[in-house]
Coordinates of C-alpha atoms in Angstrom, one line a residue:
X1 CA 33.9 -81.5 -38.0
X2 CA 33.7 -84.2 -40.6
X3 CA 37.3 -85.4 -41.2
X4 CA 38.2 -86.6 -44.7
X5 CA 39.5 -90.1 -45.3
X6 CA 41.4 -89.2 -48.5
X7 CA 41.8 -86.2 -50.6
X8 CA 40.2 -87.9 -53.6
X9 CA 37.0 -88.3 -51.5
X10 CA 36.8 -84.8 -50.1
X11 CA 35.5 -81.9 -52.1
X12 CA 37.7 -78.8 -52.2
X13 CA 36.1 -75.4 -51.9
X14 CA 37.3 -71.9 -51.4
X15 CA 36.0 -68.9 -49.4
X16 CA 36.5 -65.3 -50.7
X17 CA 36.6 -63.0 -47.7
X18 CA 36.1 -59.2 -47.9
X19 CA 36.4 -57.1 -44.7
X20 CA 34.8 -53.7 -44.5
X21 CA 37.5 -51.2 -45.4
X22 CA 40.0 -53.9 -46.2
X23 CA 41.2 -55.9 -49.1
X24 CA 39.7 -59.1 -50.4
X25 CA 41.4 -62.5 -49.8
X26 CA 40.8 -66.1 -50.8
X27 CA 41.3 -69.2 -48.7
X28 CA 41.0 -72.8 -50.0
X29 CA 39.9 -75.7 -47.7
X30 CA 40.5 -79.4 -48.2
X31 CA 37.6 -80.5 -46.0
X32 CA 33.8 -80.9 -46.4
X33 CA 33.0 -78.6 -43.4
X34 CA 34.5 -75.6 -41.8
X35 CA 33.6 -73.5 -38.7
X36 CA 33.7 -69.7 -38.8
X37 CA 34.3 -67.6 -35.7
X38 CA 36.3 -65.0 -33.8
X39 CA 38.8 -67.2 -31.9
X40 CA 41.5 -69.7 -32.7
X41 CA 40.3 -73.2 -33.2
X42 CA 37.9 -72.2 -36.1
X43 CA 38.8 -73.2 -39.6
X44 CA 38.2 -69.6 -40.7
X45 CA 39.0 -67.0 -38.1
X46 CA 37.4 -63.5 -38.4
X47 CA 38.9 -61.5 -35.5
X48 CA 36.3 -58.8 -34.9
X49 CA 34.2 -58.0 -31.9
X50 CA 30.9 -58.4 -33.7
X51 CA 31.8 -62.0 -34.7
X52 CA 30.9 -64.7 -32.1
X53 CA 33.5 -67.2 -30.9
X54 CA 31.7 -69.9 -32.9
X55 CA 29.6 -68.0 -35.4
X56 CA 28.6 -70.2 -38.3
X57 CA 29.3 -73.4 -40.1
X58 CA 29.8 -74.0 -43.8
X59 CA 29.3 -77.4 -45.2
X60 CA 30.0 -78.8 -48.7
X61 CA 27.8 -81.8 -49.3
X62 CA 26.5 -83.5 -52.5
X63 CA 27.8 -80.6 -54.6
X64 CA 25.9 -78.0 -52.5
X65 CA 27.1 -75.4 -50.1
X66 CA 25.1 -75.2 -46.8
X67 CA 25.6 -72.4 -44.2
X68 CA 24.2 -72.6 -40.7
X69 CA 24.2 -69.9 -38.0
X70 CA 25.4 -71.3 -34.7
X71 CA 23.1 -69.2 -32.5
X72 CA 25.4 -66.2 -32.9
X73 CA 24.9 -62.9 -31.2
X74 CA 24.5 -60.8 -34.3
X75 CA 23.3 -63.4 -36.7
X76 CA 24.3 -64.7 -40.1
X77 CA 22.9 -63.2 -43.3
X78 CA 22.7 -64.6 -46.8
X79 CA 22.0 -62.0 -49.6
X80 CA 21.0 -59.5 -46.8
X81 CA 18.4 -61.8 -45.2
X82 CA 19.0 -63.2 -41.8
X83 CA 18.9 -67.0 -41.7
X84 CA 17.4 -69.0 -38.9
X85 CA 18.0 -72.5 -40.3
X86 CA 20.5 -74.3 -42.5
X87 CA 20.5 -72.5 -45.9
X88 CA 21.7 -73.6 -49.3
X89 CA 24.0 -71.0 -50.9
X90 CA 25.3 -70.9 -54.4
X91 CA 28.4 -69.5 -56.0
X92 CA 27.9 -65.7 -56.1
X93 CA 25.7 -65.6 -53.0
X94 CA 27.0 -63.3 -50.3
X95 CA 27.2 -64.3 -46.6
X96 CA 27.4 -61.5 -44.1
X97 CA 29.1 -62.2 -40.8
X98 CA 29.8 -59.1 -38.7
X99 CA 32.0 -56.7 -40.8
X100 CA 32.9 -59.5 -43.2
X101 CA 31.3 -60.6 -46.5
X102 CA 32.0 -64.1 -47.7
X103 CA 31.5 -65.9 -51.0
X104 CA 31.9 -69.7 -51.4
X105 CA 33.0 -71.3 -54.6
X106 CA 34.4 -74.6 -55.9
X107 CA 38.2 -74.8 -55.9
X108 CA 40.3 -76.3 -58.7
X109 CA 41.6 -79.7 -57.4
X110 CA 44.8 -79.2 -59.4
X111 CA 45.6 -76.2 -57.1
X112 CA 45.1 -73.6 -59.8
X113 CA 42.5 -71.5 -58.1
X114 CA 39.9 -69.9 -60.4
X115 CA 39.3 -66.2 -60.2
X116 CA 36.8 -65.1 -57.6
X117 CA 33.2 -65.0 -58.8
X118 CA 32.1 -61.5 -59.6
X119 CA 30.1 -59.8 -56.9
X120 CA 26.6 -59.1 -57.9
X121 CA 25.5 -55.6 -57.0
X122 CA 21.8 -55.6 -56.1
X123 CA 19.6 -52.7 -56.9
X124 CA 18.3 -50.4 -54.1
X125 CA 16.9 -52.6 -51.4
X126 CA 15.4 -51.9 -48.0
X127 CA 17.8 -52.2 -45.1
X128 CA 18.0 -52.7 -41.4
X129 CA 17.5 -55.4 -38.8
X130 CA 13.7 -55.1 -38.8
X131 CA 13.7 -56.3 -42.4
X132 CA 16.0 -59.2 -41.8
X133 CA 19.2 -57.5 -43.0
X134 CA 22.6 -56.9 -41.3
X135 CA 23.1 -53.7 -39.3
X136 CA 26.3 -52.0 -38.4
X137 CA 24.8 -51.3 -34.9
X138 CA 25.6 -54.9 -33.9
X139 CA 26.2 -56.0 -30.3
X140 CA 29.6 -57.0 -29.2
X141 CA 29.8 -60.8 -29.4
X142 CA 32.7 -60.7 -26.9
X143 CA 30.4 -59.7 -24.1
X144 CA 27.3 -61.6 -25.2
X145 CA 28.6 -64.9 -26.8
X146 CA 26.8 -67.9 -28.0
X147 CA 26.9 -71.7 -27.7
X148 CA 26.8 -74.3 -30.5
X149 CA 23.3 -75.4 -31.4
X150 CA 24.3 -79.0 -31.9
X151 CA 21.5 -79.7 -34.3
X152 CA 21.0 -79.2 -38.0
X153 CA 17.6 -77.5 -38.8
X154 CA 15.9 -78.1 -42.1
X155 CA 17.5 -76.5 -45.1
X156 CA 16.1 -73.7 -47.3
X157 CA 17.5 -72.1 -50.4
X158 CA 18.9 -68.7 -50.0
X159 CA 17.1 -65.8 -51.8
X160 CA 18.9 -65.1 -55.1
X161 CA 20.2 -61.8 -56.2
X162 CA 19.4 -60.6 -59.8
X163 CA 21.6 -62.2 -62.4
X164 CA 22.6 -60.1 -65.5
X165 CA 21.2 -61.3 -68.8
X166 CA 23.6 -63.2 -71.0
X167 CA 22.6 -60.9 -73.8
X168 CA 23.5 -57.8 -71.9
X169 CA 26.4 -55.7 -73.1
X170 CA 29.7 -56.1 -71.3
X171 CA 29.6 -54.4 -67.9
X172 CA 32.3 -52.9 -65.7
X173 CA 35.4 -54.9 -64.9
X174 CA 35.5 -57.3 -61.9
X175 CA 37.5 -54.8 -59.9
X176 CA 35.0 -52.0 -60.6
X177 CA 32.1 -54.3 -59.7
X178 CA 33.8 -55.3 -56.5
X179 CA 34.5 -51.6 -55.6
X180 CA 30.9 -50.7 -56.3
X181 CA 29.6 -53.6 -54.3
X182 CA 31.8 -52.6 -51.4
X183 CA 30.6 -49.0 -51.5
X184 CA 27.0 -50.3 -51.7
X185 CA 27.6 -52.6 -48.7
X186 CA 29.0 -49.7 -46.6
X187 CA 26.1 -47.4 -47.6
X188 CA 23.5 -50.0 -46.7
X189 CA 25.3 -50.7 -43.4
X190 CA 25.4 -47.1 -42.5
X191 CA 21.7 -46.6 -43.4
X192 CA 20.8 -49.6 -41.3
X193 CA 22.8 -48.3 -38.3
X194 CA 21.0 -44.9 -38.6
X195 CA 17.6 -46.6 -38.7
X196 CA 18.4 -48.7 -35.7
X197 CA 19.2 -45.6 -33.7
X198 CA 16.0 -43.9 -34.9
X199 CA 13.9 -46.9 -34.0
X200 CA 15.4 -46.8 -30.4
X201 CA 14.7 -43.1 -30.1
X202 CA 11.1 -43.5 -31.3
X203 CA 10.5 -46.4 -29.1
X204 CA 11.8 -44.6 -26.0
X205 CA 9.8 -41.5 -26.6
X206 CA 6.6 -43.4 -27.4
X207 CA 6.9 -45.3 -24.1
X208 CA 7.4 -42.1 -22.1
X209 CA 4.2 -40.4 -23.4
X210 CA 0.6 -41.5 -23.5
X211 CA -0.4 -43.3 -26.7
X212 CA -3.4 -41.1 -27.3
X213 CA -1.1 -38.0 -27.5
X214 CA 0.4 -39.2 -30.8
X215 CA -2.9 -39.4 -32.8
X216 CA -3.0 -35.7 -33.5
X217 CA -0.3 -33.5 -34.9
X218 CA 0.6 -29.9 -34.1
X219 CA 2.6 -27.5 -31.9
X220 CA 1.3 -29.0 -28.7
X221 CA 2.6 -32.5 -29.6
X222 CA 5.9 -31.0 -30.7
X223 CA 6.3 -29.2 -27.3
X224 CA 5.7 -32.5 -25.5
X225 CA 7.9 -34.6 -27.7
X226 CA 10.9 -32.4 -28.0
X227 CA 12.3 -32.6 -24.4
X228 CA 11.7 -36.3 -24.2
X229 CA 13.4 -36.8 -27.5
X230 CA 16.4 -34.9 -26.4
X231 CA 16.6 -36.9 -23.1
X232 CA 16.5 -40.1 -25.1
X233 CA 19.3 -38.8 -27.4
X234 CA 21.4 -38.0 -24.4
X235 CA 20.9 -41.4 -22.9
X236 CA 21.8 -43.2 -26.1
X237 CA 24.9 -41.1 -26.5
X238 CA 26.0 -42.2 -23.1
X239 CA 25.2 -45.8 -23.7
X240 CA 27.0 -46.0 -27.1
X241 CA 30.1 -43.8 -26.9
X242 CA 31.6 -43.2 -30.3
X243 CA 28.4 -44.4 -32.0
X244 CA 25.9 -41.9 -30.8
X245 CA 22.9 -41.0 -33.0
X246 CA 23.6 -38.1 -35.3
X247 CA 21.5 -35.0 -35.7
X248 CA 20.1 -36.5 -38.9
X249 CA 18.9 -39.5 -37.0
X250 CA 17.2 -37.2 -34.5
X251 CA 15.4 -35.4 -37.4
X252 CA 14.2 -38.8 -38.8
X253 CA 12.9 -39.7 -35.3
X254 CA 11.2 -36.3 -35.0
X255 CA 9.5 -36.9 -38.4
X256 CA 8.1 -40.2 -37.3
X257 CA 7.0 -38.9 -33.9
X258 CA 5.4 -35.7 -35.2
X259 CA 4.4 -36.4 -38.8
X260 CA 4.1 -39.4 -41.1
X261 CA 7.8 -40.3 -41.4
X262 CA 8.8 -41.0 -45.0
X263 CA 5.2 -40.9 -46.1
X264 CA 4.9 -37.1 -45.4
X265 CA 6.6 -35.9 -48.6
X266 CA 5.6 -38.9 -50.7
X267 CA 1.9 -38.3 -50.1
X268 CA 2.4 -34.7 -51.1
X269 CA 4.3 -35.6 -54.3
X270 CA 2.0 -35.3 -57.2
X271 CA 4.0 -37.7 -59.3
X272 CA 3.5 -40.6 -56.8
X273 CA 0.4 -42.7 -57.4
X274 CA 0.9 -45.6 -55.0
X275 CA 2.9 -46.5 -51.9
X276 CA 3.4 -49.9 -50.5
X277 CA 5.0 -51.0 -47.2
X278 CA 5.9 -54.6 -46.3
X279 CA 7.1 -54.3 -42.7
X280 CA 8.5 -51.0 -41.6
X281 CA 11.6 -50.7 -43.8
X282 CA 10.5 -52.1 -47.1
X283 CA 8.9 -49.2 -48.8
X284 CA 8.2 -49.0 -52.6
X285 CA 6.9 -46.0 -54.5
X286 CA 5.0 -46.1 -57.8
X287 CA 5.6 -43.2 -60.2
X288 CA 4.3 -43.2 -63.8
X289 CA 3.1 -46.7 -63.4
X290 CA 6.5 -48.1 -62.3
X291 CA 7.2 -49.3 -58.8
X292 CA 10.7 -48.7 -57.3
X293 CA 12.2 -49.4 -53.8
X294 CA 12.5 -46.3 -51.7
X295 CA 14.9 -45.7 -48.9
X296 CA 14.7 -45.1 -46.1
X297 CA 11.4 -46.5 -44.9
X298 CA 10.3 -46.4 -41.3
X299 CA 12.8 -47.2 -38.6
X300 CA 10.6 -49.8 -36.9
X301 CA 7.1 -51.0 -36.0
X302 CA 6.5 -48.2 -33.5
X303 CA 7.0 -45.4 -36.1
X304 CA 4.9 -47.3 -38.7
X305 CA 2.0 -47.8 -36.3
X306 CA 2.1 -44.1 -35.3
X307 CA 1.7 -43.1 -38.9
X308 CA -1.0 -45.7 -39.6
X309 CA -2.9 -44.4 -36.5
X310 CA -2.7 -40.8 -37.7
X311 CA -3.9 -41.7 -41.2
X312 CA -6.9 -43.5 -39.7
X313 CA -7.8 -40.6 -37.5
X314 CA -7.5 -38.3 -40.6
X315 CA -10.0 -40.6 -42.4
X316 CA -12.4 -40.2 -39.5
X317 CA -12.2 -43.7 -38.0
X318 CA -9.4 -44.4 -35.5
X319 CA -7.3 -47.5 -35.9
X320 CA -8.7 -50.4 -33.9
X321 CA -7.9 -54.1 -33.6
X322 CA -10.1 -55.2 -36.5
X323 CA -8.4 -56.4 -39.7
X324 CA -8.2 -55.6 -42.6
X325 CA -8.1 -51.8 -42.3
X326 CA -9.9 -49.9 -45.1
X327 CA -10.0 -46.1 -45.0
X328 CA -10.5 -43.2 -47.4
X329 CA -8.5 -40.1 -46.6
X330 CA -9.9 -36.6 -47.2
X331 CA -8.0 -36.2 -50.5
X332 CA -9.5 -39.4 -51.8
X333 CA -6.4 -41.6 -51.1
X334 CA -7.3 -45.2 -50.3
X335 CA -5.6 -46.8 -47.3
X336 CA -5.6 -50.6 -47.1
X337 CA -3.7 -52.5 -44.4
X338 CA -3.4 -55.9 -42.8
X339 CA -0.9 -58.0 -40.8
X340 CA 0.9 -61.0 -42.1
X341 CA 1.3 -64.3 -40.2
X342 CA 4.6 -63.0 -38.8
X343 CA 3.0 -59.8 -37.5
X344 CA 4.4 -57.5 -40.1
X345 CA 2.2 -54.8 -41.5
X346 CA 1.3 -54.8 -45.2
X347 CA 0.1 -51.3 -46.1
X348 CA -1.0 -49.9 -49.5
X349 CA -1.9 -46.3 -50.2
X350 CA -3.5 -45.5 -53.6
X351 CA -3.9 -41.9 -54.6
X352 CA -6.8 -40.8 -56.8
X353 CA -5.7 -41.1 -60.4
X354 CA -5.5 -37.8 -62.3
X355 CA -7.0 -38.1 -65.8
X356 CA -5.7 -35.5 -68.2
X357 CA -4.6 -35.1 -71.8
X358 CA -6.4 -35.4 -75.1
X359 CA -6.6 -37.6 -78.2
X360 CA -4.3 -35.1 -79.9
X361 CA -1.8 -35.6 -77.1
X362 CA -1.9 -39.3 -77.6
X363 CA -1.2 -38.9 -81.3
X364 CA 1.9 -36.7 -80.5
X365 CA 3.1 -39.3 -78.0
X366 CA 2.7 -42.1 -80.6
X367 CA 0.2 -43.9 -78.4
X368 CA -2.4 -43.9 -81.2
X369 CA -2.4 -42.8 -84.9
X370 CA -4.4 -39.9 -86.3
X371 CA -6.8 -42.4 -87.9
X372 CA -7.5 -44.1 -84.5
X373 CA -8.1 -40.7 -82.9
X374 CA -10.6 -39.8 -85.5
X375 CA -12.4 -43.1 -85.2
X376 CA -12.5 -42.9 -81.3
X377 CA -14.0 -39.4 -81.6
X378 CA -16.7 -40.7 -83.9
X379 CA -17.4 -43.5 -81.4
X380 CA -17.8 -41.0 -78.6
X381 CA -20.1 -38.8 -80.7
X382 CA -22.3 -41.8 -81.5
X383 CA -22.3 -42.7 -77.8
X384 CA -21.0 -46.2 -78.4
X385 CA -20.0 -48.2 -75.3
X386 CA -16.2 -48.5 -75.1
X387 CA -14.1 -50.9 -73.0
X388 CA -10.4 -50.1 -72.3
X389 CA -8.2 -53.0 -71.1
X390 CA -4.6 -52.7 -69.9
X391 CA -2.3 -53.4 -67.0
X392 CA -2.1 -51.1 -64.0
X393 CA 0.8 -49.0 -65.3
X394 CA -0.9 -45.8 -66.3
X395 CA -1.8 -46.7 -69.9
X396 CA -5.5 -47.0 -69.2
X397 CA -5.5 -43.7 -67.4
X398 CA -4.0 -42.0 -70.6
X399 CA -6.8 -43.4 -72.7
X400 CA -9.6 -42.6 -70.2
X401 CA -8.3 -39.0 -69.8
X402 CA -8.2 -38.4 -73.5
X403 CA -11.7 -39.8 -74.0
X404 CA -13.1 -37.7 -71.2
X405 CA -11.4 -34.6 -72.7
X406 CA -13.1 -35.4 -76.1
X407 CA -16.6 -34.8 -74.6
X408 CA -16.0 -31.3 -73.0
X409 CA -19.7 -30.5 -72.8
X410 CA -20.8 -33.6 -70.9
X411 CA -20.9 -34.3 -67.2
X412 CA -18.5 -37.1 -66.1
X413 CA -20.2 -39.5 -63.7
X414 CA -17.8 -42.1 -62.4
X415 CA -17.9 -45.1 -60.2
X416 CA -16.0 -48.2 -59.1
X417 CA -12.3 -48.3 -58.5
X418 CA -11.6 -45.2 -60.6
X419 CA -11.1 -42.7 -57.8
X420 CA -10.1 -40.2 -60.5
X421 CA -9.6 -36.4 -60.6
X422 CA -10.1 -34.5 -63.8
X423 CA -8.6 -31.3 -65.3
X424 CA -12.0 -29.7 -64.8
X425 CA -13.4 -31.0 -61.4
X426 CA -16.7 -29.2 -62.0
X427 CA -17.5 -31.9 -64.7
X428 CA -17.3 -34.9 -62.4
X429 CA -19.7 -36.5 -59.9
X430 CA -18.7 -39.6 -57.9
X431 CA -21.2 -42.4 -57.5
X432 CA -20.5 -44.1 -54.2
X433 CA -22.2 -45.7 -51.2
X434 CA -23.5 -49.3 -50.6
X435 CA -23.6 -51.6 -53.6
X436 CA -27.3 -51.2 -54.1
X437 CA -27.0 -47.4 -54.1
X438 CA -24.1 -47.6 -56.6
X439 CA -26.1 -49.9 -58.9
X440 CA -29.0 -47.5 -58.9
X441 CA -26.7 -44.5 -59.6
X442 CA -25.2 -46.4 -62.6
X443 CA -28.7 -46.9 -64.0
X444 CA -29.5 -43.2 -63.7
X445 CA -26.1 -42.2 -65.1
X446 CA -26.7 -44.0 -68.3
X447 CA -29.9 -42.1 -68.8
X448 CA -28.5 -38.6 -68.4
X449 CA -28.6 -37.0 -71.8
X450 CA -25.5 -34.9 -71.3
X451 CA -23.9 -37.4 -68.9
X452 CA -21.1 -39.9 -69.5
X453 CA -20.6 -42.8 -67.2
X454 CA -16.9 -43.7 -66.7
X455 CA -16.2 -46.7 -64.6
X456 CA -13.4 -49.1 -63.7
X457 CA -14.7 -52.6 -63.5
X458 CA -13.0 -54.2 -60.5
X459 CA -15.8 -56.0 -58.7
X460 CA -18.3 -58.6 -59.9
X461 CA -21.3 -56.6 -58.6
X462 CA -20.1 -53.5 -60.5
X463 CA -19.6 -55.4 -63.7
X464 CA -23.1 -56.8 -63.3
X465 CA -24.6 -53.4 -62.7
X466 CA -22.9 -51.8 -65.7
X467 CA -23.9 -54.6 -68.1
X468 CA -27.5 -54.5 -66.8
X469 CA -27.7 -50.7 -67.3
X470 CA -26.4 -51.1 -70.9
X471 CA -28.9 -53.9 -71.5
X472 CA -31.7 -51.6 -70.4
X473 CA -30.7 -49.1 -73.1
X474 CA -27.8 -47.2 -71.5
X475 CA -25.2 -45.9 -73.9
X476 CA -22.1 -43.8 -73.9
X477 CA -20.4 -45.9 -71.2
X478 CA -16.6 -45.7 -71.0
X479 CA -15.4 -48.7 -68.9
X480 CA -11.9 -50.0 -68.1
X481 CA -10.6 -53.3 -66.7
X482 CA -7.1 -54.0 -65.4
X483 CA -5.5 -57.0 -67.1
X484 CA -2.3 -58.1 -68.8
X485 CA -4.0 -58.4 -72.2
X486 CA -7.3 -58.0 -74.0
X487 CA -8.3 -61.6 -73.8
X488 CA -7.3 -61.9 -70.1
X489 CA -9.5 -58.9 -69.4
X490 CA -12.5 -60.3 -71.2
X491 CA -12.0 -63.6 -69.4
X492 CA -12.0 -61.9 -66.0
X493 CA -15.1 -60.0 -66.8
X494 CA -16.8 -63.2 -67.9
X495 CA -15.8 -64.7 -64.5
X496 CA -17.4 -61.7 -62.8
X497 CA -20.6 -62.0 -64.7
X498 CA -20.8 -65.8 -64.3
X499 CA -21.7 -65.7 -60.6
X500 CA -25.4 -65.8 -61.2
X501 CA -25.5 -67.4 -64.7
X502 CA -23.6 -69.9 -66.8
X503 CA -20.4 -68.9 -68.6
X504 CA -22.0 -69.0 -72.0
X505 CA -24.7 -66.5 -70.9
X506 CA -22.0 -64.3 -69.3
X507 CA -20.1 -64.2 -72.5
X508 CA -23.2 -63.3 -74.5
X509 CA -24.1 -60.5 -72.0
X510 CA -20.6 -59.0 -72.2
X511 CA -20.4 -59.3 -76.0
X512 CA -23.7 -57.4 -76.2
X513 CA -22.7 -54.7 -73.8
X514 CA -19.6 -53.1 -75.5
X515 CA -19.3 -52.3 -79.2
X516 CA -15.6 -51.4 -79.2
X517 CA -12.7 -52.7 -77.1
X518 CA -9.3 -51.0 -76.8
X519 CA -6.1 -52.7 -75.6
X520 CA -3.2 -50.6 -74.3
X521 CA 0.2 -51.7 -73.0
X522 CA 3.6 -50.3 -72.2
X523 CA 6.3 -51.7 -74.5
X524 CA 9.9 -52.3 -73.7
X525 CA 10.9 -48.7 -74.6
X526 CA 8.7 -47.5 -71.8
X527 CA 6.2 -45.9 -74.2
X528 CA 2.5 -46.7 -74.1
X529 CA 0.8 -48.0 -77.3
X530 CA -2.7 -48.9 -78.2
X531 CA -2.1 -52.4 -79.5
X532 CA -5.5 -53.1 -80.7
X533 CA -8.9 -51.5 -81.4
X534 CA -11.5 -54.2 -82.2
X535 CA -15.2 -54.6 -82.6
X536 CA -17.0 -57.1 -80.5
X537 CA -19.2 -58.9 -83.0
X538 CA -20.4 -61.8 -80.8
X539 CA -19.2 -65.1 -79.4
X540 CA -17.9 -68.2 -80.9
X541 CA -17.9 -71.2 -78.7
X542 CA -15.9 -70.4 -75.6
X543 CA -14.3 -67.3 -77.1
X544 CA -15.3 -63.9 -78.3
X545 CA -15.5 -63.0 -82.0
X546 CA -13.4 -59.8 -82.4
X547 CA -12.9 -58.0 -85.6
X548 CA -9.7 -55.9 -85.7
X549 CA -10.2 -52.3 -86.7
X550 CA -6.7 -51.1 -85.9
X551 CA -3.6 -53.0 -84.7
X552 CA -0.1 -52.0 -83.8
X553 CA 2.6 -53.9 -85.6
X554 CA 6.2 -53.5 -84.3
X555 CA 8.7 -53.1 -87.2
X556 CA 12.1 -52.8 -85.5
X557 CA 14.0 -51.6 -82.5
X558 CA 15.8 -48.3 -83.3
X559 CA 18.9 -46.9 -81.7
X560 CA 18.3 -46.2 -78.0
X561 CA 15.9 -49.1 -77.7
X562 CA 12.9 -47.2 -79.2
X563 CA 10.4 -49.5 -80.8
X564 CA 9.2 -48.4 -84.1
X565 CA 6.0 -49.7 -85.7
X566 CA 2.8 -49.0 -87.6
X567 CA -0.9 -48.8 -86.8
X568 CA -2.4 -51.0 -89.4
X569 CA -6.1 -50.3 -90.3
X570 CA -8.6 -52.9 -91.4
X571 CA -8.7 -53.5 -95.1
X572 CA -12.4 -52.7 -95.3
X573 CA -14.8 -50.6 -93.2
X574 CA -15.8 -52.7 -90.1
X575 CA -19.5 -53.4 -89.5
X576 CA -19.6 -50.9 -86.6
X577 CA -19.4 -48.1 -89.2
X578 CA -23.0 -49.0 -90.1
X579 CA -24.0 -48.3 -86.4
X580 CA -22.2 -45.0 -86.6
X581 CA -24.1 -44.1 -89.7
X582 CA -27.4 -45.0 -88.1
X583 CA -26.6 -42.7 -85.2
X584 CA -25.9 -39.8 -87.5
X585 CA -22.1 -40.0 -87.6
X586 CA -20.6 -40.0 -91.1
X587 CA -17.4 -42.1 -91.6
X588 CA -14.9 -41.9 -94.4
X589 CA -14.2 -45.4 -95.8
X590 CA -10.6 -44.3 -96.6
X591 CA -10.0 -44.2 -92.8
X592 CA -9.7 -48.0 -92.9
X593 CA -7.8 -48.4 -96.2
X594 CA -5.0 -45.8 -95.8
X595 CA -1.4 -47.0 -95.7
X596 CA -0.3 -47.8 -92.2
X597 CA 0.6 -44.8 -90.1
X598 CA 3.4 -44.5 -87.6

C-alpha cells in the first residue's frame, strides 16, 4: 500500500457499499490506495464466502480511480463486465465483488461527505458468466483462494452505463432509484445463476450422448435425453445442496437439448423480423424495425452450437468447420454466422420481410399525403422507375408493400436482398441463383409486359444488372436501397457502379436509371414519414440534380411527443409530368399547387 506523507498530499475518496439484501453504507478513506477482501488486514473488509481473502485493489491516482482484480476466485466486475486488467472507473460506475456492489466517489476534504451518487439503472442486459457478468453461482473463495498478482497490468476504461439526458424530466427519487437498482441486480443475479445451472446440465448431457444424435429432433431424441438429463440433475443437486437447479432450469435445458432453445418461439413469432446473438447469452430481437435485448439467451456455447447445428441441417447443409456460415432455411430465413477472435459466435437470423398494405393505408398512417399517393399511383401506371431509400427500420417495407398492392394485376418478380413475402403469394416469383443467372433474370423481368421487377440493391453486381436492364429499355422497376438518408443512398449506389467505370460515369448511369426517388425515415415519435419525393433530373459536378416534388416539413411537437407537419408540394408541375403525359397518364396541375396537406 502507498502510505501518505501528509493529508494535504493524499486525495480523499469514499466507497459506497451495498450488500445484497442489506442496507447501503459509505466509508471514507484518507489514502491513495485500498485493498478489498474477506479477511482482516484489508482496508475494506467484505466478510462473505464468495469474496477472496485479497480480492481487489482500488487506487486513486492523478484524479482517476483504478480498480484491479487480484486474481480472485470469482472475479471482479465493473458495470457487469468482468475485468482482467487494471480498469479506470468513474463516479457512478458499479463494481461487483461477490454479493457486494461498490461505487467510488471523491470525498469532501472538509469532512462533509456529499450524498452518494445516484445508481444508474441499466436497461435489460444479457446476463451470466459466459457474457462476462457476475453470477450468483460463484465458488466459495474460502476453499479456493487466490494470491496477489504483484503486477499492474495495462489500464482500460470501464464500459459506461447510459447517462440520462440533462433535458429529461425529473425522474424517481434517489431512494427509489436505489431500490430499483437493487431489485434489478437481484433479478440479474438470479437469472445468471439459473443459466449457469442450465449450462452445466446441457454440457453433461451432451457429453454423455453421441454428438450426431442431437442434429435431429423428435420423440426418439427426447427418449434418449430425458433419463440422462434427470441423472445430471440428481448429480448437481447432490453437489450443490441448497442451490440445486429448479424445475424451470431443467425445462430450459430440455429446450436447448431437444429444440432451438430461446430461438424456438422467436422464429415462430410473426412480429419478429431479425435475431442476433453475440456469444450465447447476448440475444437481441428486432420487432417493427426496433432491436431490443432479449433475456434469457442460451445458457452457454454447448446449447448455442446445438441450435446452430440443427438450423444448418434444416437448411440442407450440416454445420462444418468452414467460416463464415451462410444458410437459407426452408421458410426463407437467412442464417449468417461466424466466430470472433475470442471464439464467440456471432449469429444473425433474418426472416423474409412481409410486404403488405396500400397507398391508402399510408395516407391514414400519415406516412404520405393524399397528393403523394395520387402521384405515386400515376408513376406506377406510367411504369416509371422508382427508387426508395431509407434505413433498415421497416420504412422501406411499408412503401414497397404499398407500391406492390397498387399494381394488383401484375406479376411481382423480385431479386436481391428483398427475401419478401406478399399478401398474395401467387403474384410473386423469386429470381435467384448464381450472379450471372440473376442478371439474366433481371433482364427478362424488365421485358415482361405484366411483370414488375422489385429489387433491393445491396450488392454491386445487382446494382449493375438493374441499371443495365433499365438502360436497355426496361421500365416499371421498383428498387430500394438501405441508407440513413437519400444522399447517402445515392452515394452508396454510385460506389457500387464505379467498380468498372469512373465515378462521373457511375453518377450519369444512376441518374439516367431512375426517374423518381423516395426518401422514408422513422421520426422521433416512432412514426414513418416520406420525407422527400424528388425527380432525378441529372448530375451537377459531383452531386445529383434533384428537383423536389413533395417534402415533409415538421411544424411542431404536440403533446405526447407526436411530430406534426405538412407535406409541401412543388410550386409548379415538375418536368416528370411531361413524361407521364407522353405515356398516357393525365396529371392535374393543381396537385402540385394545393395548400400543404397534413
